[in-house]
Amino acid sequence: MIVKAQWLLLAAFVVFFQSSRSQTGVYVDKHRPQIHFSPKKGWMNDPNGMVYFNGKYHLFYQHNPDKPVWGPMHWGHAVSIDLVHWEELPIALYPDALGTIFSGSAVIDKNNTAGFGTNAMVAIYTSHNHAIEKDGFDKIETQSIAYSLDEGKTWTKYKGNPVLPNPGIRDFRDPKVSWYEPSKKWIMTLAVTDHIDFYSSPDLKNWTKESEFGKDLGAHGGVWECPDLFPLLYNGEEVWVLIVNINPGGPNGGSAAQYFTGKFDGRVFTPNETDTKWIDYGPDDYAGITWSNTGDRKIFLGWMSNWLYANVVPTEKWRSANTIARDLGIVRAGGRYLVTSKPVKALQQLTATTYTLKNKAGKSFDITSTAGKLKGPALLTFDMEELKSFNIELSNSNGEKIIAGYDKATNNYFIDRSSSGKTDFHKEFTNKLTAPRLSSNKNADIILVIDDASVELFADSGLSVMTAIFFPESNYTDLHIKSTEKLAIKNLVFNHLNSAW
Ligand code: FRU
């Protein structure tokens, strides 16, 4: 009798568990990321309006709710309390008479400068008017604002929109706004074709142009889009970082995020160096910017795809996910200021089981033969006293694999997804992907964030970063570190992760 009751209980639990997982059936689709945000259905591109408020990280995003391809842009909305578990909420901003809702940012108006209310959440975005596209450039892209007094649930568009008209330029978009305390003004960093315009405003409604930056600096293989401007502290010194996304013209083809470091005085950005640097050298981290209202902590997140193939990747119900949220830092290496990215620590809370290895030398570390096959996402970290060439191979029994590693001869980190699974949807998808090693240290540390359809490689404390997506016929199950030389691994930690959904 007791045995029977136990079985009944177990059966009830299994039914409950299965039905709660498949209630919507949403997050169990083939290629569906398990530790990254993706919309339930439809299309997603750039993260927008990322703002922290009342204990919640808000993520808005470019969204076409009706089709899994780019189309009329809305702002989708999701929230998280830890940057790992996300809850998708109803759509925040719908297209209106001024156009569809292109990328932009959100701020918390603590001093009620706009008069919408103390602590109003104010979104500043580009209104893109396809209908009048043929009538001339001056009306296509203008900047508008909307506010919410209930934590982003409902929004009111400002009657005086657009707040920044278009001076007759085709590409004039993606406002990132932040508060500049010394002059007590809002600063708008705007992408204008091949450079950045800085505007200032006392109230988010009236904008004055302050300066331009970048016509002859950095990468110019494509249109400048989705910028961000913020200070980071380096040993107490304020170093300003200007992120400028560019499409195409990225280091591995298609879209990517370059950055400059320098000084900003409320009007003008003066760069420290003029060489081109990339936040992430991989092909699949675009339109990334940081959350506002997080104090000195700067948390970055990008769209985990590339305009080269984003519309044709082999998922049907939805298209695209975001990268893992990353903490940005700044270091000095080779006489330059360089931005580092590291996955947020909160990711650790998904740990299901841990396998560790200490002070072991060898040419082959078959991790999953001891730690157990991959059943979902995973996190691998290890460090070496001396960096040598290595391959981290993720594979399945169909012979599909992705290799992430380091090649000493070229001093490059790399990702090879030429045999990763479905690749024929775009001819450039199988290109070999490389990132220069920027550290000159003898030792090295590696973090690899593994999900069902992506890897994110963070090398040398986040100095060289690469993100790449992939689409195997069946999920990868095996993880193997290989080298032609003897690798001396000091500490290796491999975590099987639970799904965040
Ligand atoms: C970048 C971008 C932005 C634009 C948005 C449109 O990926 O092209 O410049 O605002 O996407 O969806």
Short mmCIF file of C-alpha atoms and ligand atoms in Angstrom, two decimals:
data_model
loop_
_atom_site.label_atom_id
_atom_site.label_comp_id
_atom_site.label_asym_id
_atom_site.label_seq_id
_atom_site.Cartn_x
_atom_site.Cartn_y
_atom_site.Cartn_z
CA MET A 1 0.00 0.00 0.00
CA ILE A 2 2.79 2.39 0.99
CA VAL A 3 4.75 1.44 -2.13
CA LYS A 4 1.70 2.16 -4.26
CA ALA A 5 1.27 5.61 -2.73
CA GLN A 6 4.91 6.41 -3.43
CA TRP A 7 4.50 5.42 -7.08
CA LEU A 8 1.39 7.52 -7.38
CA LEU A 9 3.23 10.49 -5.94
CA LEU A 10 6.14 9.98 -8.31
CA ALA A 11 3.82 9.63 -11.30
CA ALA A 12 1.99 12.81 -10.27
CA PHE A 13 5.30 14.62 -9.98
CA VAL A 14 6.47 13.47 -13.41
CA VAL A 15 3.19 14.56 -15.00
CA PHE A 16 3.40 17.93 -13.24
CA PHE A 17 7.04 18.42 -14.23
CA GLN A 18 6.46 17.47 -17.84
CA SER A 19 3.38 19.60 -18.18
CA SER A 20 5.06 22.59 -16.56
CA ARG A 21 8.03 22.24 -18.98
CA SER A 22 5.89 21.78 -22.00
CA GLN A 23 2.98 23.95 -20.89
CA THR A 24 3.88 26.38 -23.59
CA GLY A 25 6.25 23.97 -25.32
CA VAL A 26 8.31 27.05 -25.99
CA TYR A 27 11.72 26.60 -24.49
CA VAL A 28 12.23 23.00 -25.56
CA ASP A 29 12.37 23.63 -29.32
CA LYS A 30 15.31 22.36 -31.33
CA HIS A 31 18.19 24.91 -31.20
CA ARG A 32 16.36 26.86 -28.48
CA PRO A 33 18.94 28.44 -26.13
CA GLN A 34 18.56 27.25 -22.54
CA ILE A 35 20.62 29.91 -20.74
CA HIS A 36 20.05 32.84 -23.06
CA PHE A 37 17.00 34.97 -23.66
CA SER A 38 15.07 34.34 -26.87
CA PRO A 39 11.52 35.51 -27.62
CA LYS A 40 8.72 32.92 -27.51
CA LYS A 41 7.85 33.58 -31.12
CA GLY A 42 8.68 35.96 -33.93
CA TRP A 43 11.82 37.86 -34.64
CA MET A 44 14.28 39.64 -32.32
CA ASN A 45 17.31 41.80 -33.06
CA ASP A 46 19.03 44.53 -31.03
CA PRO A 47 18.67 44.81 -27.25
CA ASN A 48 17.04 48.18 -26.49
CA GLY A 49 16.23 50.35 -23.50
CA MET A 50 18.16 48.24 -21.05
CA VAL A 51 17.62 49.83 -17.65
CA TYR A 52 17.81 48.65 -14.04
CA PHE A 53 14.96 49.76 -11.80
CA ASN A 54 13.47 48.60 -8.45
CA GLY A 55 15.48 45.38 -8.39
CA LYS A 56 14.73 44.40 -11.98
CA TYR A 57 16.82 44.41 -15.12
CA HIS A 58 14.60 45.46 -18.00
CA LEU A 59 15.45 44.26 -21.46
CA PHE A 60 13.53 45.69 -24.39
CA TYR A 61 14.38 44.49 -27.85
CA GLN A 62 13.75 44.98 -31.56
CA HIS A 63 10.84 42.67 -32.18
CA ASN A 64 8.63 41.59 -35.06
CA PRO A 65 6.00 39.60 -33.16
CA ASP A 66 4.22 38.17 -36.20
CA LYS A 67 6.98 36.65 -38.30
CA PRO A 68 10.39 35.09 -37.59
CA VAL A 69 12.06 37.56 -39.96
CA TRP A 70 12.86 41.27 -39.65
CA GLY A 71 9.74 43.40 -40.23
CA PRO A 72 7.73 46.15 -38.54
CA MET A 73 9.70 46.90 -35.41
CA HIS A 74 8.14 46.95 -31.94
CA TRP A 75 9.90 46.98 -28.59
CA GLY A 76 9.48 43.58 -26.97
CA HIS A 77 10.00 43.44 -23.22
CA ALA A 78 11.50 41.00 -20.72
CA VAL A 79 12.65 41.34 -17.11
CA SER A 80 15.08 39.54 -14.87
CA ILE A 81 16.12 39.91 -11.27
CA ASP A 82 19.47 38.18 -11.79
CA LEU A 83 20.35 38.58 -15.53
CA VAL A 84 19.99 34.81 -15.94
CA HIS A 85 16.27 34.00 -15.56
CA TRP A 86 14.08 36.06 -17.89
CA GLU A 87 10.36 36.59 -18.00
CA GLU A 88 8.88 37.76 -21.29
CA LEU A 89 6.25 40.48 -20.82
CA PRO A 90 3.72 42.00 -23.23
CA ILE A 91 5.06 44.21 -26.02
CA ALA A 92 6.04 47.65 -24.71
CA LEU A 93 6.05 49.94 -27.78
CA TYR A 94 4.01 49.60 -30.97
CA PRO A 95 4.55 51.40 -34.29
CA ASP A 96 2.66 54.71 -34.66
CA ALA A 97 2.10 57.50 -37.17
CA LEU A 98 5.76 58.54 -36.91
CA GLY A 99 6.96 55.09 -37.87
CA THR A 100 8.11 51.77 -36.50
CA ILE A 101 10.13 51.69 -33.28
CA PHE A 102 13.83 51.31 -34.01
CA SER A 103 16.61 50.94 -31.46
CA GLY A 104 17.21 53.21 -28.52
CA SER A 105 17.69 53.40 -24.79
CA ALA A 106 15.84 54.02 -21.53
CA VAL A 107 16.66 56.07 -18.45
CA ILE A 108 15.15 56.62 -15.02
CA ASP A 109 14.36 60.32 -14.68
CA LYS A 110 15.15 60.64 -10.95
CA ASN A 111 14.89 64.43 -10.90
CA ASN A 112 11.78 64.59 -13.07
CA THR A 113 13.59 66.74 -15.63
CA ALA A 114 11.01 65.86 -18.30
CA GLY A 115 8.01 66.49 -16.07
CA PHE A 116 6.53 63.01 -16.60
CA GLY A 117 6.94 62.20 -12.91
CA THR A 118 9.78 61.45 -10.51
CA ASN A 119 11.48 58.20 -11.46
CA ALA A 120 9.59 57.94 -14.74
CA MET A 121 11.12 55.35 -17.03
CA VAL A 122 11.74 57.24 -20.26
CA ALA A 123 12.50 55.49 -23.55
CA ILE A 124 14.37 57.41 -26.24
CA TYR A 125 14.15 55.64 -29.61
CA THR A 126 14.26 56.16 -33.35
CA SER A 127 10.95 56.50 -35.17
CA HIS A 128 11.57 54.99 -38.60
CA ASN A 129 8.99 55.97 -41.19
CA HIS A 130 9.04 53.46 -44.05
CA ALA A 131 5.96 55.04 -45.65
CA ILE A 132 7.68 58.30 -46.49
CA GLU A 133 11.05 56.73 -47.22
CA LYS A 134 10.62 57.73 -50.85
CA ASP A 135 9.81 61.39 -50.03
CA GLY A 136 13.32 62.28 -48.92
CA PHE A 137 15.66 61.55 -46.08
CA ASP A 138 14.62 64.31 -43.74
CA LYS A 139 11.59 62.48 -42.36
CA ILE A 140 12.68 58.84 -42.31
CA GLU A 141 14.53 58.66 -39.00
CA THR A 142 13.74 60.99 -36.12
CA GLN A 143 14.17 60.56 -32.36
CA SER A 144 11.12 60.18 -30.13
CA ILE A 145 10.43 59.59 -26.45
CA ALA A 146 7.82 57.68 -24.43
CA TYR A 147 7.42 57.25 -20.68
CA SER A 148 6.16 54.65 -18.26
CA LEU A 149 5.10 55.16 -14.65
CA ASP A 150 4.53 51.45 -13.94
CA GLU A 151 7.96 49.86 -14.46
CA GLY A 152 7.69 49.56 -18.22
CA LYS A 153 4.31 47.81 -18.36
CA THR A 154 2.38 50.60 -20.06
CA TRP A 155 3.80 53.48 -22.06
CA THR A 156 2.67 56.92 -23.16
CA LYS A 157 4.26 58.45 -26.22
CA TYR A 158 5.17 62.13 -25.78
CA LYS A 159 2.80 64.48 -27.66
CA GLY A 160 5.70 66.61 -28.89
CA ASN A 161 7.42 63.76 -30.78
CA PRO A 162 9.77 63.75 -32.55
CA VAL A 163 12.04 65.46 -30.03
CA LEU A 164 14.93 65.45 -32.50
CA PRO A 165 14.04 66.01 -36.15
CA ASN A 166 16.17 64.71 -38.97
CA PRO A 167 18.58 67.16 -40.65
CA GLY A 168 18.30 65.34 -44.02
CA ILE A 169 20.42 62.25 -43.34
CA ARG A 170 19.37 58.71 -44.29
CA ASP A 171 20.96 56.89 -41.32
CA PHE A 172 20.32 58.92 -38.17
CA ARG A 173 19.45 56.60 -35.33
CA ASP A 174 19.82 54.49 -32.20
CA PRO A 175 20.00 57.16 -29.43
CA LYS A 176 21.77 56.06 -26.24
CA VAL A 177 21.06 58.54 -23.48
CA SER A 178 22.76 58.95 -20.11
CA TRP A 179 22.92 61.59 -17.37
CA TYR A 180 26.09 63.71 -17.20
CA GLU A 181 26.23 64.99 -13.65
CA PRO A 182 28.87 67.79 -13.99
CA SER A 183 26.71 69.77 -16.41
CA LYS A 184 23.42 68.31 -15.12
CA LYS A 185 22.36 67.38 -18.61
CA TRP A 186 21.32 64.35 -20.55
CA ILE A 187 23.77 63.30 -23.26
CA MET A 188 22.52 61.57 -26.39
CA THR A 189 25.04 59.51 -28.35
CA LEU A 190 23.61 59.05 -31.84
CA ALA A 191 24.82 56.98 -34.80
CA VAL A 192 24.87 59.12 -37.95
CA THR A 193 25.92 57.10 -41.02
CA ASP A 194 29.72 57.11 -40.52
CA HIS A 195 30.17 59.01 -37.28
CA ILE A 196 28.68 59.82 -33.90
CA ASP A 197 26.79 63.00 -33.02
CA PHE A 198 26.63 64.04 -29.36
CA TYR A 199 23.59 66.05 -28.27
CA SER A 200 22.72 67.43 -24.84
CA SER A 201 19.40 68.24 -23.18
CA PRO A 202 18.21 69.51 -19.80
CA ASP A 203 14.85 67.72 -20.08
CA LEU A 204 14.98 64.91 -22.69
CA LYS A 205 12.74 67.03 -24.93
CA ASN A 206 15.01 69.82 -26.23
CA TRP A 207 18.29 68.72 -27.75
CA THR A 208 21.36 70.74 -28.75
CA LYS A 209 24.13 69.34 -30.93
CA GLU A 210 27.48 69.46 -29.11
CA SER A 211 30.01 67.70 -31.34
CA GLU A 212 30.78 64.98 -33.86
CA PHE A 213 33.20 62.10 -33.57
CA GLY A 214 34.79 59.45 -35.71
CA LYS A 215 34.49 60.24 -39.40
CA ASP A 216 38.14 59.32 -39.91
CA LEU A 217 38.67 56.99 -36.96
CA GLY A 218 38.05 53.30 -36.32
CA ALA A 219 36.43 50.82 -38.69
CA HIS A 220 34.35 52.13 -41.59
CA GLY A 221 33.45 49.03 -43.54
CA GLY A 222 29.75 49.68 -42.98
CA VAL A 223 27.13 51.90 -41.34
CA TRP A 224 27.67 53.03 -37.75
CA GLU A 225 24.80 51.91 -35.52
CA CYS A 226 23.82 51.41 -31.88
CA PRO A 227 26.43 53.40 -29.94
CA ASP A 228 26.97 53.63 -26.18
CA LEU A 229 29.03 56.00 -24.03
CA PHE A 230 29.96 55.42 -20.38
CA PRO A 231 32.87 55.75 -17.97
CA LEU A 232 34.72 52.80 -16.45
CA LEU A 233 37.12 53.13 -13.53
CA TYR A 234 40.75 52.10 -14.00
CA ASN A 235 42.54 52.33 -10.63
CA GLY A 236 40.30 55.23 -9.71
CA GLU A 237 40.86 56.98 -13.05
CA GLU A 238 37.78 57.62 -15.18
CA VAL A 239 38.18 56.17 -18.67
CA TRP A 240 35.31 56.80 -21.09
CA VAL A 241 34.31 54.02 -23.43
CA LEU A 242 32.49 54.72 -26.70
CA ILE A 243 30.97 51.61 -28.26
CA VAL A 244 30.09 51.86 -31.95
CA ASN A 245 28.42 48.92 -33.64
CA ILE A 246 29.09 48.61 -37.34
CA ASN A 247 27.41 46.66 -40.13
CA PRO A 248 29.07 45.28 -42.21
CA GLY A 249 32.79 45.64 -41.56
CA GLY A 250 33.28 43.41 -38.50
CA PRO A 251 36.58 41.54 -38.00
CA ASN A 252 35.04 38.22 -39.06
CA GLY A 253 32.58 39.55 -41.63
CA GLY A 254 29.20 41.19 -41.24
CA SER A 255 28.24 43.03 -38.06
CA ALA A 256 30.31 43.63 -34.91
CA ALA A 257 30.92 46.05 -32.03
CA GLN A 258 34.01 48.24 -32.06
CA TYR A 259 34.98 50.58 -29.25
CA PHE A 260 37.17 53.56 -28.44
CA THR A 261 38.50 54.67 -25.07
CA GLY A 262 39.09 58.30 -24.23
CA LYS A 263 37.91 61.38 -22.36
CA PHE A 264 34.49 63.00 -22.38
CA ASP A 265 33.81 66.49 -21.02
CA GLY A 266 30.06 66.65 -21.52
CA ARG A 267 30.46 67.95 -25.05
CA VAL A 268 33.38 66.33 -26.83
CA PHE A 269 34.82 62.81 -26.86
CA THR A 270 38.62 62.75 -27.25
CA PRO A 271 40.06 59.30 -27.97
CA ASN A 272 43.16 57.93 -26.23
CA GLU A 273 44.16 55.78 -29.16
CA THR A 274 42.96 55.64 -32.71
CA ASP A 275 43.38 51.94 -33.55
CA THR A 276 40.32 49.73 -33.99
CA LYS A 277 39.34 47.54 -31.06
CA TRP A 278 36.44 45.10 -30.78
CA ILE A 279 34.35 44.22 -27.76
CA ASP A 280 33.85 40.74 -29.20
CA TYR A 281 35.74 39.42 -32.25
CA GLY A 282 33.23 36.64 -32.93
CA PRO A 283 30.56 37.01 -35.61
CA ASP A 284 27.55 36.77 -33.31
CA ASP A 285 27.54 39.65 -30.86
CA TYR A 286 25.93 42.69 -32.43
CA ALA A 287 24.23 45.91 -31.32
CA GLY A 288 25.50 45.33 -27.78
CA ILE A 289 25.19 48.15 -25.30
CA THR A 290 25.04 48.46 -21.49
CA TRP A 291 22.29 48.75 -18.89
CA SER A 292 21.63 52.21 -17.55
CA ASN A 293 21.12 53.02 -13.84
CA THR A 294 23.59 50.41 -12.56
CA GLY A 295 26.08 52.84 -10.93
CA ASP A 296 29.74 52.06 -11.57
CA ARG A 297 28.92 48.52 -12.68
CA LYS A 298 28.56 48.31 -16.46
CA ILE A 299 26.73 45.26 -17.76
CA PHE A 300 26.75 44.57 -21.48
CA LEU A 301 24.56 42.35 -23.62
CA GLY A 302 24.41 41.91 -27.39
CA TRP A 303 22.20 40.33 -30.01
CA MET A 304 23.64 36.87 -30.67
CA SER A 305 23.47 36.91 -34.46
CA ASN A 306 24.84 38.63 -37.53
CA TRP A 307 23.02 40.55 -40.27
CA LEU A 308 24.78 38.29 -42.80
CA TYR A 309 22.48 35.36 -41.99
CA ALA A 310 20.19 36.36 -39.10
CA ASN A 311 17.03 36.10 -41.25
CA VAL A 312 17.79 32.61 -42.55
CA VAL A 313 19.21 30.65 -39.61
CA PRO A 314 17.41 27.30 -39.24
CA THR A 315 14.87 28.10 -36.52
CA GLU A 316 11.26 28.55 -37.49
CA LYS A 317 9.13 29.63 -34.58
CA TRP A 318 11.49 32.38 -33.48
CA ARG A 319 14.76 33.86 -34.62
CA SER A 320 17.68 34.97 -32.47
CA ALA A 321 18.76 35.06 -28.86
CA ASN A 322 20.91 37.45 -26.87
CA THR A 323 24.43 36.86 -25.56
CA ILE A 324 25.01 36.12 -21.93
CA ALA A 325 25.10 39.33 -19.85
CA ARG A 326 28.71 40.42 -19.31
CA ASP A 327 30.45 42.61 -16.76
CA LEU A 328 32.74 45.10 -18.45
CA GLY A 329 36.06 46.19 -16.99
CA ILE A 330 39.10 48.11 -18.18
CA VAL A 331 42.79 47.18 -18.11
CA ARG A 332 45.98 48.63 -19.51
CA ALA A 333 47.94 46.37 -21.84
CA GLY A 334 50.61 47.26 -24.38
CA GLY A 335 50.21 50.96 -23.58
CA ARG A 336 46.49 50.92 -24.43
CA TYR A 337 43.30 50.86 -22.44
CA LEU A 338 41.39 47.71 -23.29
CA VAL A 339 37.87 46.71 -22.31
CA THR A 340 37.38 43.26 -20.77
CA SER A 341 34.15 41.26 -20.70
CA LYS A 342 33.26 38.45 -18.30
CA PRO A 343 30.04 36.47 -17.99
CA VAL A 344 28.04 37.69 -14.99
CA LYS A 345 28.74 35.63 -11.87
CA ALA A 346 25.02 34.95 -11.47
CA LEU A 347 25.37 32.33 -14.20
CA GLN A 348 26.97 30.04 -11.58
CA GLN A 349 23.65 29.65 -9.83
CA LEU A 350 22.49 27.37 -12.65
CA THR A 351 25.17 24.82 -11.73
CA ALA A 352 23.78 21.29 -11.56
CA THR A 353 26.98 19.26 -11.05
CA THR A 354 30.65 20.21 -10.91
CA TYR A 355 33.74 18.35 -12.06
CA THR A 356 37.20 19.67 -11.17
CA LEU A 357 40.74 18.89 -12.18
CA LYS A 358 43.89 20.28 -10.57
CA ASN A 359 47.51 20.44 -11.71
CA LYS A 360 47.30 17.96 -14.50
CA ALA A 361 49.52 17.85 -17.58
CA GLY A 362 48.63 16.06 -20.77
CA LYS A 363 47.70 16.28 -24.42
CA SER A 364 44.12 15.08 -24.06
CA PHE A 365 41.45 15.86 -21.48
CA ASP A 366 38.25 13.99 -22.27
CA ILE A 367 36.09 15.98 -19.89
CA THR A 368 32.70 14.42 -20.52
CA SER A 369 33.98 10.86 -20.21
CA THR A 370 34.38 11.54 -16.49
CA ALA A 371 32.05 14.46 -15.87
CA GLY A 372 29.17 12.91 -17.82
CA LYS A 373 27.88 13.74 -21.30
CA LEU A 374 26.43 17.15 -22.00
CA LYS A 375 22.70 17.13 -21.49
CA GLY A 376 22.25 20.84 -21.88
CA PRO A 377 24.23 23.99 -21.22
CA ALA A 378 27.60 23.98 -19.51
CA LEU A 379 30.34 26.25 -18.25
CA LEU A 380 34.02 25.39 -18.62
CA THR A 381 36.83 27.36 -17.01
CA PHE A 382 40.51 26.48 -16.87
CA ASP A 383 43.90 28.12 -16.64
CA MET A 384 47.37 27.18 -17.78
CA GLU A 385 50.77 28.28 -16.49
CA GLU A 386 51.93 28.52 -20.06
CA LEU A 387 49.59 29.06 -22.98
CA LYS A 388 50.07 26.56 -25.79
CA SER A 389 47.99 25.73 -28.84
CA PHE A 390 44.85 23.83 -27.92
CA ASN A 391 41.47 22.77 -29.29
CA ILE A 392 38.31 22.53 -27.23
CA GLU A 393 36.09 20.23 -29.23
CA LEU A 394 32.34 19.98 -28.71
CA SER A 395 30.85 17.12 -30.69
CA ASN A 396 27.98 14.66 -31.11
CA SER A 397 27.71 11.10 -32.38
CA ASN A 398 26.79 12.32 -35.89
CA GLY A 399 30.33 13.60 -36.29
CA GLU A 400 29.27 17.22 -36.02
CA LYS A 401 31.54 19.46 -34.00
CA ILE A 402 32.61 22.95 -33.17
CA ILE A 403 36.17 23.73 -32.15
CA ALA A 404 37.23 26.70 -30.06
CA GLY A 405 40.89 27.15 -29.31
CA TYR A 406 44.20 28.93 -29.56
CA ASP A 407 46.85 28.75 -32.28
CA LYS A 408 50.31 29.70 -31.11
CA ALA A 409 51.74 30.11 -34.63
CA THR A 410 49.37 32.99 -35.42
CA ASN A 411 48.79 34.04 -31.78
CA ASN A 412 45.05 33.90 -32.44
CA TYR A 413 42.12 32.44 -30.60
CA PHE A 414 39.72 30.85 -33.05
CA ILE A 415 36.38 29.14 -33.55
CA ASP A 416 35.88 26.63 -36.33
CA ARG A 417 32.24 25.87 -37.07
CA SER A 418 32.80 24.41 -40.55
CA SER A 419 31.48 20.98 -39.43
CA SER A 420 29.11 22.25 -36.78
CA GLY A 421 25.85 20.95 -38.31
CA LYS A 422 23.54 22.91 -40.60
CA THR A 423 25.68 25.51 -42.32
CA ASP A 424 24.40 25.75 -45.88
CA PHE A 425 21.97 28.62 -45.22
CA HIS A 426 24.80 31.11 -45.82
CA LYS A 427 28.08 30.71 -47.67
CA GLU A 428 30.11 32.70 -45.14
CA PHE A 429 28.84 30.80 -42.11
CA THR A 430 31.70 28.29 -42.31
CA ASN A 431 34.51 30.87 -42.53
CA LYS A 432 37.25 30.33 -39.97
CA LEU A 433 36.80 32.83 -37.16
CA THR A 434 39.76 34.37 -35.38
CA ALA A 435 40.51 36.84 -32.61
CA PRO A 436 43.98 38.21 -31.87
CA ARG A 437 45.46 37.44 -28.50
CA LEU A 438 45.82 40.83 -26.80
CA SER A 439 47.52 39.68 -23.62
CA SER A 440 51.26 39.08 -23.59
CA ASN A 441 51.21 37.09 -20.35
CA LYS A 442 52.80 33.66 -20.31
CA ASN A 443 49.82 32.17 -18.52
CA ALA A 444 46.22 32.22 -19.72
CA ASP A 445 42.73 31.61 -18.47
CA ILE A 446 39.76 30.50 -20.50
CA ILE A 447 36.00 30.59 -19.93
CA LEU A 448 33.64 28.84 -22.33
CA VAL A 449 29.88 29.32 -22.01
CA ILE A 450 28.14 26.51 -23.86
CA ASP A 451 24.49 26.46 -24.84
CA ASP A 452 22.46 24.34 -27.28
CA ALA A 453 23.20 26.71 -30.17
CA SER A 454 26.13 28.90 -29.11
CA VAL A 455 29.57 29.16 -27.56
CA GLU A 456 31.07 32.24 -25.96
CA LEU A 457 34.82 32.24 -25.43
CA PHE A 458 36.41 34.62 -22.91
CA ALA A 459 40.21 34.41 -22.91
CA ASP A 460 42.82 36.17 -20.76
CA SER A 461 40.39 37.54 -18.18
CA GLY A 462 38.04 38.70 -20.89
CA LEU A 463 40.54 40.51 -23.15
CA SER A 464 39.88 38.39 -26.26
CA VAL A 465 36.23 37.45 -26.64
CA MET A 466 34.45 35.45 -29.36
CA THR A 467 30.79 34.51 -29.70
CA ALA A 468 29.51 32.09 -32.34
CA ILE A 469 26.19 30.35 -32.95
CA PHE A 470 25.70 26.90 -34.54
CA PHE A 471 22.94 24.45 -35.48
CA PRO A 472 23.82 20.76 -35.04
CA GLU A 473 21.34 18.01 -36.08
CA SER A 474 21.43 16.81 -32.48
CA ASN A 475 22.89 18.59 -29.48
CA TYR A 476 26.58 18.17 -28.76
CA THR A 477 27.25 15.62 -26.04
CA ASP A 478 31.03 15.44 -25.77
CA LEU A 479 33.65 17.92 -24.67
CA HIS A 480 37.31 17.20 -25.21
CA ILE A 481 40.38 19.44 -24.80
CA LYS A 482 43.20 18.40 -27.12
CA SER A 483 46.68 19.65 -27.88
CA THR A 484 49.68 18.54 -29.89
CA GLU A 485 51.84 19.73 -27.01
CA LYS A 486 51.62 18.93 -23.32
CA LEU A 487 49.23 21.35 -21.63
CA ALA A 488 49.78 22.01 -17.93
CA ILE A 489 46.33 22.76 -16.61
CA LYS A 490 46.30 24.29 -13.13
CA ASN A 491 42.61 24.47 -12.30
CA LEU A 492 39.79 23.22 -14.42
CA VAL A 493 36.15 23.50 -13.41
CA PHE A 494 33.41 22.07 -15.58
CA ASN A 495 29.80 22.69 -14.60
CA HIS A 496 26.77 21.05 -16.12
CA LEU A 497 24.17 23.82 -16.00
CA ASN A 498 20.41 23.63 -15.56
CA SER A 499 18.20 25.36 -18.06
CA ALA A 500 17.19 28.85 -17.01
CA TRP A 501 13.64 28.24 -18.28
C1 FRU B 1 21.00 47.43 -35.87
C2 FRU B 1 19.82 48.14 -36.47
C3 FRU B 1 19.66 49.51 -35.89
C4 FRU B 1 18.21 49.80 -36.10
C5 FRU B 1 17.59 48.43 -35.89
C6 FRU B 1 16.39 48.16 -36.74
O1 FRU B 1 20.93 46.05 -35.90
O2 FRU B 1 19.95 48.19 -37.88
O3 FRU B 1 20.51 50.47 -36.44
O4 FRU B 1 17.71 50.75 -35.21
O5 FRU B 1 18.59 47.48 -36.17
O6 FRU B 1 15.77 46.97 -36.37
#
